[in-house]
Short mmCIF file of C-alpha atoms in Angstrom, two decimals:
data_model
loop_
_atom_site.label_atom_id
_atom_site.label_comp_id
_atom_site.label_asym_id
_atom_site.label_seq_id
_atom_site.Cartn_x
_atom_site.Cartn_y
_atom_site.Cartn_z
CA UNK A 1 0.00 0.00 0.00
CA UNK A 2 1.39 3.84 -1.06
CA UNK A 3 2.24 5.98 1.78
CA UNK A 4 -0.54 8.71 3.31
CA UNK A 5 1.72 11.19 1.43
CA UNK A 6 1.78 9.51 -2.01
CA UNK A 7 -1.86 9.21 -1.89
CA UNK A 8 -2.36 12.75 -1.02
CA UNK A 9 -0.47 13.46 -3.92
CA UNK A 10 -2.53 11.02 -6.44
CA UNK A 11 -5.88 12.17 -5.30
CA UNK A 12 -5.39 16.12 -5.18
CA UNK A 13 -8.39 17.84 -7.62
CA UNK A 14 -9.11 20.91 -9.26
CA UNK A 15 -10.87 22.77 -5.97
CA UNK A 16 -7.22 22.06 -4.27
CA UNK A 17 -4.99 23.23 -7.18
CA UNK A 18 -7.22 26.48 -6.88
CA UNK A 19 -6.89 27.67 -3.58
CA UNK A 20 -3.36 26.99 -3.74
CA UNK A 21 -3.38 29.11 -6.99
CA UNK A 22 -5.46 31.96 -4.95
CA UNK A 23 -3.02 32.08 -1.73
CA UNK A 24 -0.24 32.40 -5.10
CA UNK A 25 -1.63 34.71 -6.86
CA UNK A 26 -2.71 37.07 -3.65
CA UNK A 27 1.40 36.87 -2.74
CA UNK A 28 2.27 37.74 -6.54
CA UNK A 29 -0.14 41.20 -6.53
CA UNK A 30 1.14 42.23 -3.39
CA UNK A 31 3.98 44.31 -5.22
CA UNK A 32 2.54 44.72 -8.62
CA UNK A 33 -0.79 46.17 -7.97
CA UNK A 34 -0.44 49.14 -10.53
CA UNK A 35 0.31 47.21 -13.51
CA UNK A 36 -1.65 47.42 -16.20
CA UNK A 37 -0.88 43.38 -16.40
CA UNK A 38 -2.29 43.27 -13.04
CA UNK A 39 -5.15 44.72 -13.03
CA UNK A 40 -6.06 43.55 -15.89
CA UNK A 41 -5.59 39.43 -14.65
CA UNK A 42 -7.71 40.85 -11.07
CA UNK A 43 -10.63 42.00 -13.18
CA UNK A 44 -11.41 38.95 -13.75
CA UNK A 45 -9.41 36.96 -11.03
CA UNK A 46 -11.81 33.84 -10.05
CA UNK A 47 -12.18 33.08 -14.05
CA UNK A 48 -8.37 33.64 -14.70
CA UNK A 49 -7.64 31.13 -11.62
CA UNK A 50 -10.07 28.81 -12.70
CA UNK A 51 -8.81 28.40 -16.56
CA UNK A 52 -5.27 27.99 -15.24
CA UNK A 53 -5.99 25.54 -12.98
CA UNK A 54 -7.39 23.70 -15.76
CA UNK A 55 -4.44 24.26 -17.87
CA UNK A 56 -2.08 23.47 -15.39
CA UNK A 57 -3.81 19.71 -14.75
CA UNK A 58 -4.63 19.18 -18.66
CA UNK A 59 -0.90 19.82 -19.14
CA UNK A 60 -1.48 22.44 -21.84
CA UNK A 61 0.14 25.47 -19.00
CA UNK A 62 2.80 27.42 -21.65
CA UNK A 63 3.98 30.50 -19.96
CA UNK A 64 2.72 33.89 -21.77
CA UNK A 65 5.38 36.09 -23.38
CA UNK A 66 7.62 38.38 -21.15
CA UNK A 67 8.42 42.13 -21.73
CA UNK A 68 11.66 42.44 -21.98
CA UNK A 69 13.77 45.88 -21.34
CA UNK A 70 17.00 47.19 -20.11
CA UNK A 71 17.45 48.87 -16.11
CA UNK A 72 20.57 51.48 -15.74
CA UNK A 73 20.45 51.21 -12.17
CA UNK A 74 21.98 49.91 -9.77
CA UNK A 75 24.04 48.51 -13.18
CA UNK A 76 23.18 47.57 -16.79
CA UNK A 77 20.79 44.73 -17.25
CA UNK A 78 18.59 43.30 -19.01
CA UNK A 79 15.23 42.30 -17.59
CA UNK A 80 12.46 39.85 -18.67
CA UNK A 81 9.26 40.64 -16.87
CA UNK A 82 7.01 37.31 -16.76
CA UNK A 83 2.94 37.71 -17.51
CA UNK A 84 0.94 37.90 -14.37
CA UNK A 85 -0.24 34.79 -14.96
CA UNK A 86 2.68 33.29 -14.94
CA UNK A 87 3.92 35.17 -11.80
CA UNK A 88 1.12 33.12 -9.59
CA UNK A 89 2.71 30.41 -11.01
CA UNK A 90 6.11 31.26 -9.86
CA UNK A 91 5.09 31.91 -6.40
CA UNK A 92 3.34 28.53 -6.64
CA UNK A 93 6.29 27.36 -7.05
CA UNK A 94 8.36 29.13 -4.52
CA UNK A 95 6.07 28.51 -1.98
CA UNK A 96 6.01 24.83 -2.06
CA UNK A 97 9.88 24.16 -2.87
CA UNK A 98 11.38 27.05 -0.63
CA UNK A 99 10.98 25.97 2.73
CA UNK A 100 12.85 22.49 1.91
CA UNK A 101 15.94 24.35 0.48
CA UNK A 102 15.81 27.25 2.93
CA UNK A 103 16.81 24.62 5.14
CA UNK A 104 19.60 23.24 3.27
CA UNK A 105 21.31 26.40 3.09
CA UNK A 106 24.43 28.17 4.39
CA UNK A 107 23.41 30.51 6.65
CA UNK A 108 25.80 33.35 4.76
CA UNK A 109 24.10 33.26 1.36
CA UNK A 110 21.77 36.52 1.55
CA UNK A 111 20.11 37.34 -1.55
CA UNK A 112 16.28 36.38 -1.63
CA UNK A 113 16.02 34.71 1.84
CA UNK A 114 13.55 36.27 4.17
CA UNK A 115 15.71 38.07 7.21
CA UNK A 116 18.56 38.31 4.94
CA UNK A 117 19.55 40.58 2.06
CA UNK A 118 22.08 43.44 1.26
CA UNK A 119 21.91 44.86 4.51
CA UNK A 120 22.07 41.31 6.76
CA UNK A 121 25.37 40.86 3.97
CA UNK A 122 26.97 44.02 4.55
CA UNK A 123 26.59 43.32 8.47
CA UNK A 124 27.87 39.77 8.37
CA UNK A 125 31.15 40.33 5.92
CA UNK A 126 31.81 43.59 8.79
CA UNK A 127 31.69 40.64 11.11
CA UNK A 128 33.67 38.44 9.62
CA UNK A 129 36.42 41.11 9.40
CA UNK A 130 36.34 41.80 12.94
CA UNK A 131 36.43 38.41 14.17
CA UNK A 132 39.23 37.30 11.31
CA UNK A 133 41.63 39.50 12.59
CA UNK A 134 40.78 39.97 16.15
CA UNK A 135 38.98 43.32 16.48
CA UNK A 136 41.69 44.95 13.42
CA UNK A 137 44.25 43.88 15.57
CA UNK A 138 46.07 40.61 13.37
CA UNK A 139 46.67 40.39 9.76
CA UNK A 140 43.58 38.83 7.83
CA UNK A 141 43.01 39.27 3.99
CA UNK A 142 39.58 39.95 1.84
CA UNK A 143 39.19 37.96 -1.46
CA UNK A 144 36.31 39.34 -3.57
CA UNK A 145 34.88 36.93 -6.61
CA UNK A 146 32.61 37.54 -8.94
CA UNK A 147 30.88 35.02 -11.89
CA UNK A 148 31.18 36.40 -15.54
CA UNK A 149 27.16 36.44 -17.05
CA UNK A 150 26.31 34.63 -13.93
CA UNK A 151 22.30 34.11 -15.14
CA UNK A 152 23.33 33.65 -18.76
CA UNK A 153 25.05 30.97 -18.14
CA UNK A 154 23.37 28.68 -15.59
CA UNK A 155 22.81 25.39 -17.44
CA UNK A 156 19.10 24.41 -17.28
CA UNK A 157 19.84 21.03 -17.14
CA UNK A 158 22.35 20.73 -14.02
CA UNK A 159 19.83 23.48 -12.23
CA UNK A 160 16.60 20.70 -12.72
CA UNK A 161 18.60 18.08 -11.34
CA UNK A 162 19.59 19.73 -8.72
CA UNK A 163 16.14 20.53 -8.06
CA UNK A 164 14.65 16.69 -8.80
CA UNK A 165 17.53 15.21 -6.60
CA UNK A 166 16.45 17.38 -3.62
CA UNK A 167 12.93 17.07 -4.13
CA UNK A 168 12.75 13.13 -4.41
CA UNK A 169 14.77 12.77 -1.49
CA UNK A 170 12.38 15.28 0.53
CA UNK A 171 9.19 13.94 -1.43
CA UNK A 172 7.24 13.51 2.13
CA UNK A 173 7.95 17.25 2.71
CA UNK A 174 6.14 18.45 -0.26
CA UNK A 175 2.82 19.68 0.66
CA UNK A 176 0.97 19.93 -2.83
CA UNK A 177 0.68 17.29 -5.88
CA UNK A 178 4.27 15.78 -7.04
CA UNK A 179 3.32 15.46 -10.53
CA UNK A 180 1.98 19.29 -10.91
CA UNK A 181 4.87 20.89 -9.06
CA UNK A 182 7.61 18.91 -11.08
CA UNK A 183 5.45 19.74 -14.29
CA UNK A 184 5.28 23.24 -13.42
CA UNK A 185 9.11 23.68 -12.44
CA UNK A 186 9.78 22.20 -15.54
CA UNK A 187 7.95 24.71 -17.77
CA UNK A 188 9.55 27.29 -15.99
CA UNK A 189 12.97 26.52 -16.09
CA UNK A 190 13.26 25.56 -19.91
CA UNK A 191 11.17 27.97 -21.29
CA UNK A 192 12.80 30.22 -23.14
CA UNK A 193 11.34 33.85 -22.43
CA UNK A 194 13.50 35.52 -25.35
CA UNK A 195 10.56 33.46 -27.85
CA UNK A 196 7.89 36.06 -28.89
CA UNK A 197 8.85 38.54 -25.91
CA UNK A 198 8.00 41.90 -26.00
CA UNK A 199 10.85 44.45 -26.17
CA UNK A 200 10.03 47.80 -24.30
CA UNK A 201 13.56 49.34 -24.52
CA UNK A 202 15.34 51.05 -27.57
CA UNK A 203 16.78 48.39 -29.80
CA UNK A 204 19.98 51.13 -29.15
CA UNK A 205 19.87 50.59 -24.99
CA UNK A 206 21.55 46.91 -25.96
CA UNK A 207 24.31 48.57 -27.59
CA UNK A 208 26.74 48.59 -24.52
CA UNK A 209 25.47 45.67 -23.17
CA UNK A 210 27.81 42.85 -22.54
CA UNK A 211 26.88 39.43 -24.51
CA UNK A 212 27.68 37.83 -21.42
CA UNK A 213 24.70 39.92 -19.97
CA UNK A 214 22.31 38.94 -22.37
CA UNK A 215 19.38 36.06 -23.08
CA UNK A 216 19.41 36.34 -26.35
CA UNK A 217 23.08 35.69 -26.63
CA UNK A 218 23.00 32.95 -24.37
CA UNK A 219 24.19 29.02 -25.05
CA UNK A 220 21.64 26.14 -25.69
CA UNK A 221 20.05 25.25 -22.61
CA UNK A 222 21.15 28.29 -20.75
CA UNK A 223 20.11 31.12 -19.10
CA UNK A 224 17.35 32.52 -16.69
CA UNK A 225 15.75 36.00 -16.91
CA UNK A 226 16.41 38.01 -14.43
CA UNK A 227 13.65 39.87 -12.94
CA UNK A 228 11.64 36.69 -11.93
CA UNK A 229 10.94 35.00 -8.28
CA UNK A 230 11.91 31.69 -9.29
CA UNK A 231 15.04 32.80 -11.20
CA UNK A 232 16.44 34.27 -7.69
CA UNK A 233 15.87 31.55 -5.87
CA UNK A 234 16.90 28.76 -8.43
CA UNK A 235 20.25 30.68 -8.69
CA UNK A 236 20.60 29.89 -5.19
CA UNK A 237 19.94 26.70 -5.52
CA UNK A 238 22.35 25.92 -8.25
CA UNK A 239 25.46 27.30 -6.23
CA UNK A 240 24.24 25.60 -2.82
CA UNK A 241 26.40 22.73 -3.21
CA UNK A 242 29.05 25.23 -4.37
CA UNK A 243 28.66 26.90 -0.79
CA UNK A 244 29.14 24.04 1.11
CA UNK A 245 32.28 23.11 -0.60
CA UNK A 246 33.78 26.11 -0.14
CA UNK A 247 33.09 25.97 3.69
CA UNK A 248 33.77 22.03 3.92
CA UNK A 249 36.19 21.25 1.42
CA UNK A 250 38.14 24.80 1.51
CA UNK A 251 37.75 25.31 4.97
CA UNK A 252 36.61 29.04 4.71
CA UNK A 253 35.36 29.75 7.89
CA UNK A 254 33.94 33.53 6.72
CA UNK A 255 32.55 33.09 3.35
CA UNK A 256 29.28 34.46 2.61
CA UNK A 257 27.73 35.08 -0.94
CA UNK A 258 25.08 37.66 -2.31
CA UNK A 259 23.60 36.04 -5.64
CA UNK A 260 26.90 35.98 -7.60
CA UNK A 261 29.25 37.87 -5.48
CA UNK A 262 31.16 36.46 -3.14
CA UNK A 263 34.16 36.98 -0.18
CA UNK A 264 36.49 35.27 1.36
CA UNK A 265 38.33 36.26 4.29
CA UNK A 266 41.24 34.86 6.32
CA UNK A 267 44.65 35.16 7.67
CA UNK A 268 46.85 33.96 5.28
CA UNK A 269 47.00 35.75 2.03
CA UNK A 270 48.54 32.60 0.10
CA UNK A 271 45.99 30.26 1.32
CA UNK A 272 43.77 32.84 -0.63
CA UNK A 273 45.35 32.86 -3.59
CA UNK A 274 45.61 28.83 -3.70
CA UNK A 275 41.63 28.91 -3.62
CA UNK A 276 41.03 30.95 -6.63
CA UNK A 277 42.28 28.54 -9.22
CA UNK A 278 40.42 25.79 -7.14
CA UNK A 279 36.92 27.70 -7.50
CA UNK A 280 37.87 27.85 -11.04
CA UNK A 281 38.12 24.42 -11.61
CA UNK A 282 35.26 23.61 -9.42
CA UNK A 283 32.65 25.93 -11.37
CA UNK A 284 33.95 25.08 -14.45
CA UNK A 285 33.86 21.70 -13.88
CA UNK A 286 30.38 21.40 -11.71
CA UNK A 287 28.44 24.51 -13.32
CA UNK A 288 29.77 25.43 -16.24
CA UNK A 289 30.73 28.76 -14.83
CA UNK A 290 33.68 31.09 -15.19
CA UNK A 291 35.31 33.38 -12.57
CA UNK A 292 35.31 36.87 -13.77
CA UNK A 293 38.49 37.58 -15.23
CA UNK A 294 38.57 41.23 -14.09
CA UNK A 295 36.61 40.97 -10.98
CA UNK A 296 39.14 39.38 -8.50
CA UNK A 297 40.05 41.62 -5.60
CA UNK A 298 42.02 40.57 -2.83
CA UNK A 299 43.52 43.04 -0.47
CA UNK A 300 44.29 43.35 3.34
CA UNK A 301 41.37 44.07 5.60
CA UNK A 302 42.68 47.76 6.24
CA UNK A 303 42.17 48.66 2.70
CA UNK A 304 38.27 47.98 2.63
CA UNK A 305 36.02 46.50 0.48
CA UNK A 306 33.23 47.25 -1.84
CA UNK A 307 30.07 45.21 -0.72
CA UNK A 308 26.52 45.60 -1.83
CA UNK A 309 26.99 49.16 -2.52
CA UNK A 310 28.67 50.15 0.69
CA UNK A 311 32.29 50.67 1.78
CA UNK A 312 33.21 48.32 4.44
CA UNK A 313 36.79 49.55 6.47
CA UNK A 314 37.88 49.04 10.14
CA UNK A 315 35.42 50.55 12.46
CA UNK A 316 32.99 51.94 10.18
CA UNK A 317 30.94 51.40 7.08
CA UNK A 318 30.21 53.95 4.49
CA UNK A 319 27.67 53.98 1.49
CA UNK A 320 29.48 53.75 -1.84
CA UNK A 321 29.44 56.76 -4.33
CA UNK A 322 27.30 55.11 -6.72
CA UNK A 323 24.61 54.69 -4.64
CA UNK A 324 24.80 58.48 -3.70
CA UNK A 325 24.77 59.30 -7.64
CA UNK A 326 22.33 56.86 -8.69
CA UNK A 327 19.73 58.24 -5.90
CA UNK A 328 20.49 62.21 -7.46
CA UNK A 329 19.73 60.58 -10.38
CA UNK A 330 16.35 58.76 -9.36
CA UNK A 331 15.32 62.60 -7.88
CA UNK A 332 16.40 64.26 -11.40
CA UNK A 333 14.18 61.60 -13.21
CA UNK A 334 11.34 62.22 -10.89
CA UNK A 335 11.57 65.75 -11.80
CA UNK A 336 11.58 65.59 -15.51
CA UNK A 337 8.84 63.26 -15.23
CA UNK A 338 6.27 65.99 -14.21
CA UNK A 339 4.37 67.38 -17.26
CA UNK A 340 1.81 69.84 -15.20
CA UNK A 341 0.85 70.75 -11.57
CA UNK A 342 -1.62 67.84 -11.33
CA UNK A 343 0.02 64.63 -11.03
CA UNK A 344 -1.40 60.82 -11.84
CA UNK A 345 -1.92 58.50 -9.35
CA UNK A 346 0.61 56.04 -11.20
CA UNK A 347 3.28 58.90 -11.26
CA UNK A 348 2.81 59.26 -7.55
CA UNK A 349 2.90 55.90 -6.96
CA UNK A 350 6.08 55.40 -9.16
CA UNK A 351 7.82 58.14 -6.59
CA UNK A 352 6.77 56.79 -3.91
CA UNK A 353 8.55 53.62 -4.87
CA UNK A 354 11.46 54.64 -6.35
CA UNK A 355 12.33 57.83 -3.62
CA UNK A 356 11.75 55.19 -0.64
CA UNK A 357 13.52 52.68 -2.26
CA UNK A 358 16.76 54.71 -2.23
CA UNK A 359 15.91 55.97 1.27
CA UNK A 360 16.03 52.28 2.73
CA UNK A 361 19.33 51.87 1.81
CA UNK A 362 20.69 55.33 2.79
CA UNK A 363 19.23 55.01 6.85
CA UNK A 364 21.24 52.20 7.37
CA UNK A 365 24.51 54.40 7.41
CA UNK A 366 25.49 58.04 8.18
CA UNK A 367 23.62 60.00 5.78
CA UNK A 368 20.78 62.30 7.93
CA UNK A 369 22.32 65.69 6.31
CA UNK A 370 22.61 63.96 3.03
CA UNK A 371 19.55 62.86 2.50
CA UNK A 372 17.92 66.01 3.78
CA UNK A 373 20.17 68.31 1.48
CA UNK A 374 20.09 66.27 -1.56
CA UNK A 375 16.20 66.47 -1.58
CA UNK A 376 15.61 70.13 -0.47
CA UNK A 377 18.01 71.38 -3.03
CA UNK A 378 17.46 69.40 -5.79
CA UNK A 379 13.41 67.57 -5.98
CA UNK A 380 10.79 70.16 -7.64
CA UNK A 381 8.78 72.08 -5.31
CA UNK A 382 5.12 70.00 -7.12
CA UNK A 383 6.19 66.71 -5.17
CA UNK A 384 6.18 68.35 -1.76
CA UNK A 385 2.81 69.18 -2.45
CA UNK A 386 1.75 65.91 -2.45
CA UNK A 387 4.60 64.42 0.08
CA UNK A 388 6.43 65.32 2.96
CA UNK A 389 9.96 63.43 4.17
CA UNK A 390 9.64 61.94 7.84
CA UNK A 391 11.11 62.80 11.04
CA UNK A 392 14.45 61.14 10.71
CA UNK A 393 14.22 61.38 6.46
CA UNK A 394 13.74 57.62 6.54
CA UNK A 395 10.75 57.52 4.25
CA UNK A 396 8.15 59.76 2.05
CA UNK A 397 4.89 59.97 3.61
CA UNK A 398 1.57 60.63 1.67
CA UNK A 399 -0.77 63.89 2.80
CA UNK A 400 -4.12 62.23 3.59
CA UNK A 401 -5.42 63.09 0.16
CA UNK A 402 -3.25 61.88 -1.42
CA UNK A 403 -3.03 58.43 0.81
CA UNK A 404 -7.06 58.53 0.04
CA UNK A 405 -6.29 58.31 -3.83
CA UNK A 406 -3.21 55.80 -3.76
CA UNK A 407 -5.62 53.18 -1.44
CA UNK A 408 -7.65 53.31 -5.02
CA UNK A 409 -5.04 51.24 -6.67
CA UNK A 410 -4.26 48.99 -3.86
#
């Protein structure tokens, strides 16, 4: 006789696919509430649900096409925005396989883990420092590594494994219906989102682009768009077993990774430089990944390093330059984005976002005076109208009006 769980599995129906597609689908709107894509999926939401559900268990799901455009900031990339619909399905997916790989990784891997991120990263590799050479006080060494086309280059084929060999060996884990989630993860990871996509961007904005940094350059079996839920966390996935080795087999006590950056620190500078051609060999051999030629920094602790757009030295941490210019920037966009006195509700929206965005990173370091200045002198005199800056410049607040009118699109 089958096990509880394996029955579970075999008997699961269409009213149980559903409300697992609702609880996805009310997680995917939560930050995407004023796209047209959005709204336009919630209009009819129950319907929408309801015909993917059946597409999902008729195996006839093919995800939509993406728009595709290019970002300036923080850095060049290119980004593949996924259909709504197909953004339920990704959290679908990240809901049921996350919890069995959160626990499978190293603690000091930071990018799309709740409690973690740039901030927990910046903290931790500050640590690490500290306690490598005794409070500044012994010699200890920083190597900084970064993957060339990281995203371009994961090979679809090693990443599914990876994700089948975990999943079969966790199979009484898995809270929802084998056969749908494998189906589903499947369609995800080998579609190809550069077929029939939509291109928002000048064909021009590719021109400086790296071909490294690009889909539509990518090998055979390669690639995942960047911009989508499962794409973050399946990049974690495929350099898990790349974290433990370096911890294990290396014997880096302070290692700690943010998607494909990562540090090393210890005490003995050689020892460093005999584990760079050893990651080498072990992504090129295991991943199909190359170190970036130009991207290896290794320098004594007292020097500093760049982290996650901050400036980590001995007894302090400073935010990096082009953070500060890429926030003067966000404020001189906002201001050539006004057209009259009376602004749209998506405008408002969009600085609302993009202002408080920049403002979350800037608290966590000495920037009060900055912050203050930067927007007093420089953001047009309309937006204060409509916002004022908090106490401690943290955050934008709305006026109540205003507040009133944003709760419309919510």
């Amino acid at each position: 006789m089958l096990p509880f769980c394996i029955i579970f599995f075999v008997i699961m129906d269409k009213s149980d696919l559903i409300k697992e597609l609702l609880y996805s689908y009310y997680d995917a709107r939560k930050n995407k509430r004023n796209t047209y894509n959005q709204l336009s999926f919630e209009l009819k939401y129950e319907k929408n649900i309801i015909s993917l559900a059946d597409q999902i268990l008729e195996k006839k799901y093919t995800p939509k096409p993406s728009i595709c455009f290019i970002v300036d900031k923080p850095v060049k990339r290119e980004i593949f925005a996924a259909d709504f619909r197909d953004r339920v399905v990704h959290h679908y997916i990240f809901n049921n396989i996350n919890p069995i790989f959160e626990k499978l990784f190293i603690h000091d891997s930071y990018s799309c883990r709740k409690g973690k991120g740039t901030h927990y990263g910046i903290k931790r590799v500050d640590h690490f420092i500290r306690s490598c050479s005794y409070n500044y006080t012994t010699p200890c060494y920083i190597l900084k590594l970064d993957i060339k086309g990281y995203f371009m280059c994961i090979n679809k084929n090693i990443l599914f494994d990876k994700i089948m060999l975990v999943l079969e060996n966790n199979i009484d884990k898995i809270n929802t219906d084998y056969d749908t989630l494998i189906y589903l993860i499947e369609k995800t990871i080998f579609n190809d989102p550069t077929k029939n996509c939509k291109i928002k961007s000048k064909r021009s904005d590719w021109n400086d682009l790296p071909d490294s940094k690009s889909l539509f350059y990518a090998k055979k079996d390669c690639g995942l768009p960047i911009g989508n839920l499962t794409s973050q966390l399946f990049g974690n996935i495929y350099l898990n077993d790349f974290d433990h080795w370096v911890k294990k087999d290396l014997g880096i006590r302070y290692y700690g990774r943010y998607v494909d950056d990562m540090i090393l620190i210890h005490n003995d500078i050689n020892y460093l430089k005999y584990c760079i051609p050893h990651i080498r060999e072990y992504l090129s051999d295991n991943l199909q990944l190359k170190l970036h030629p130009h991207k290896i920094y290794l320098q004594s602790f007292d020097k500093g390093v760049k982290f996650l757009g901050a400036i980590i030295k001995p007894h302090r941490i400073y935010i990096a330059n082009r953070t500060i210019s890429n926030f003067y920037n966000a404020i001189k966009k906002q201001n050539s984005s006004i057209k009259n006195d009376i602004l749209p509700i998506e405008q408002k929206q969009k600085f609302l976002n993009s202002m408080n965005s920049y403002l979350g990173i800037m608290q966590h370091y000495k920037t009060y005076n900055m912050r203050k200045n930067m927007l007093f002198k420089n953001l047009d005199k309309i937006w204060w109208q409509y916002f004022y800056l908090s106490k401690n410049a943290k955050k934008f607040k709305t006026y109540h009006s205003t507040l009133s009118e944003l709760q419309i699109i919510r």
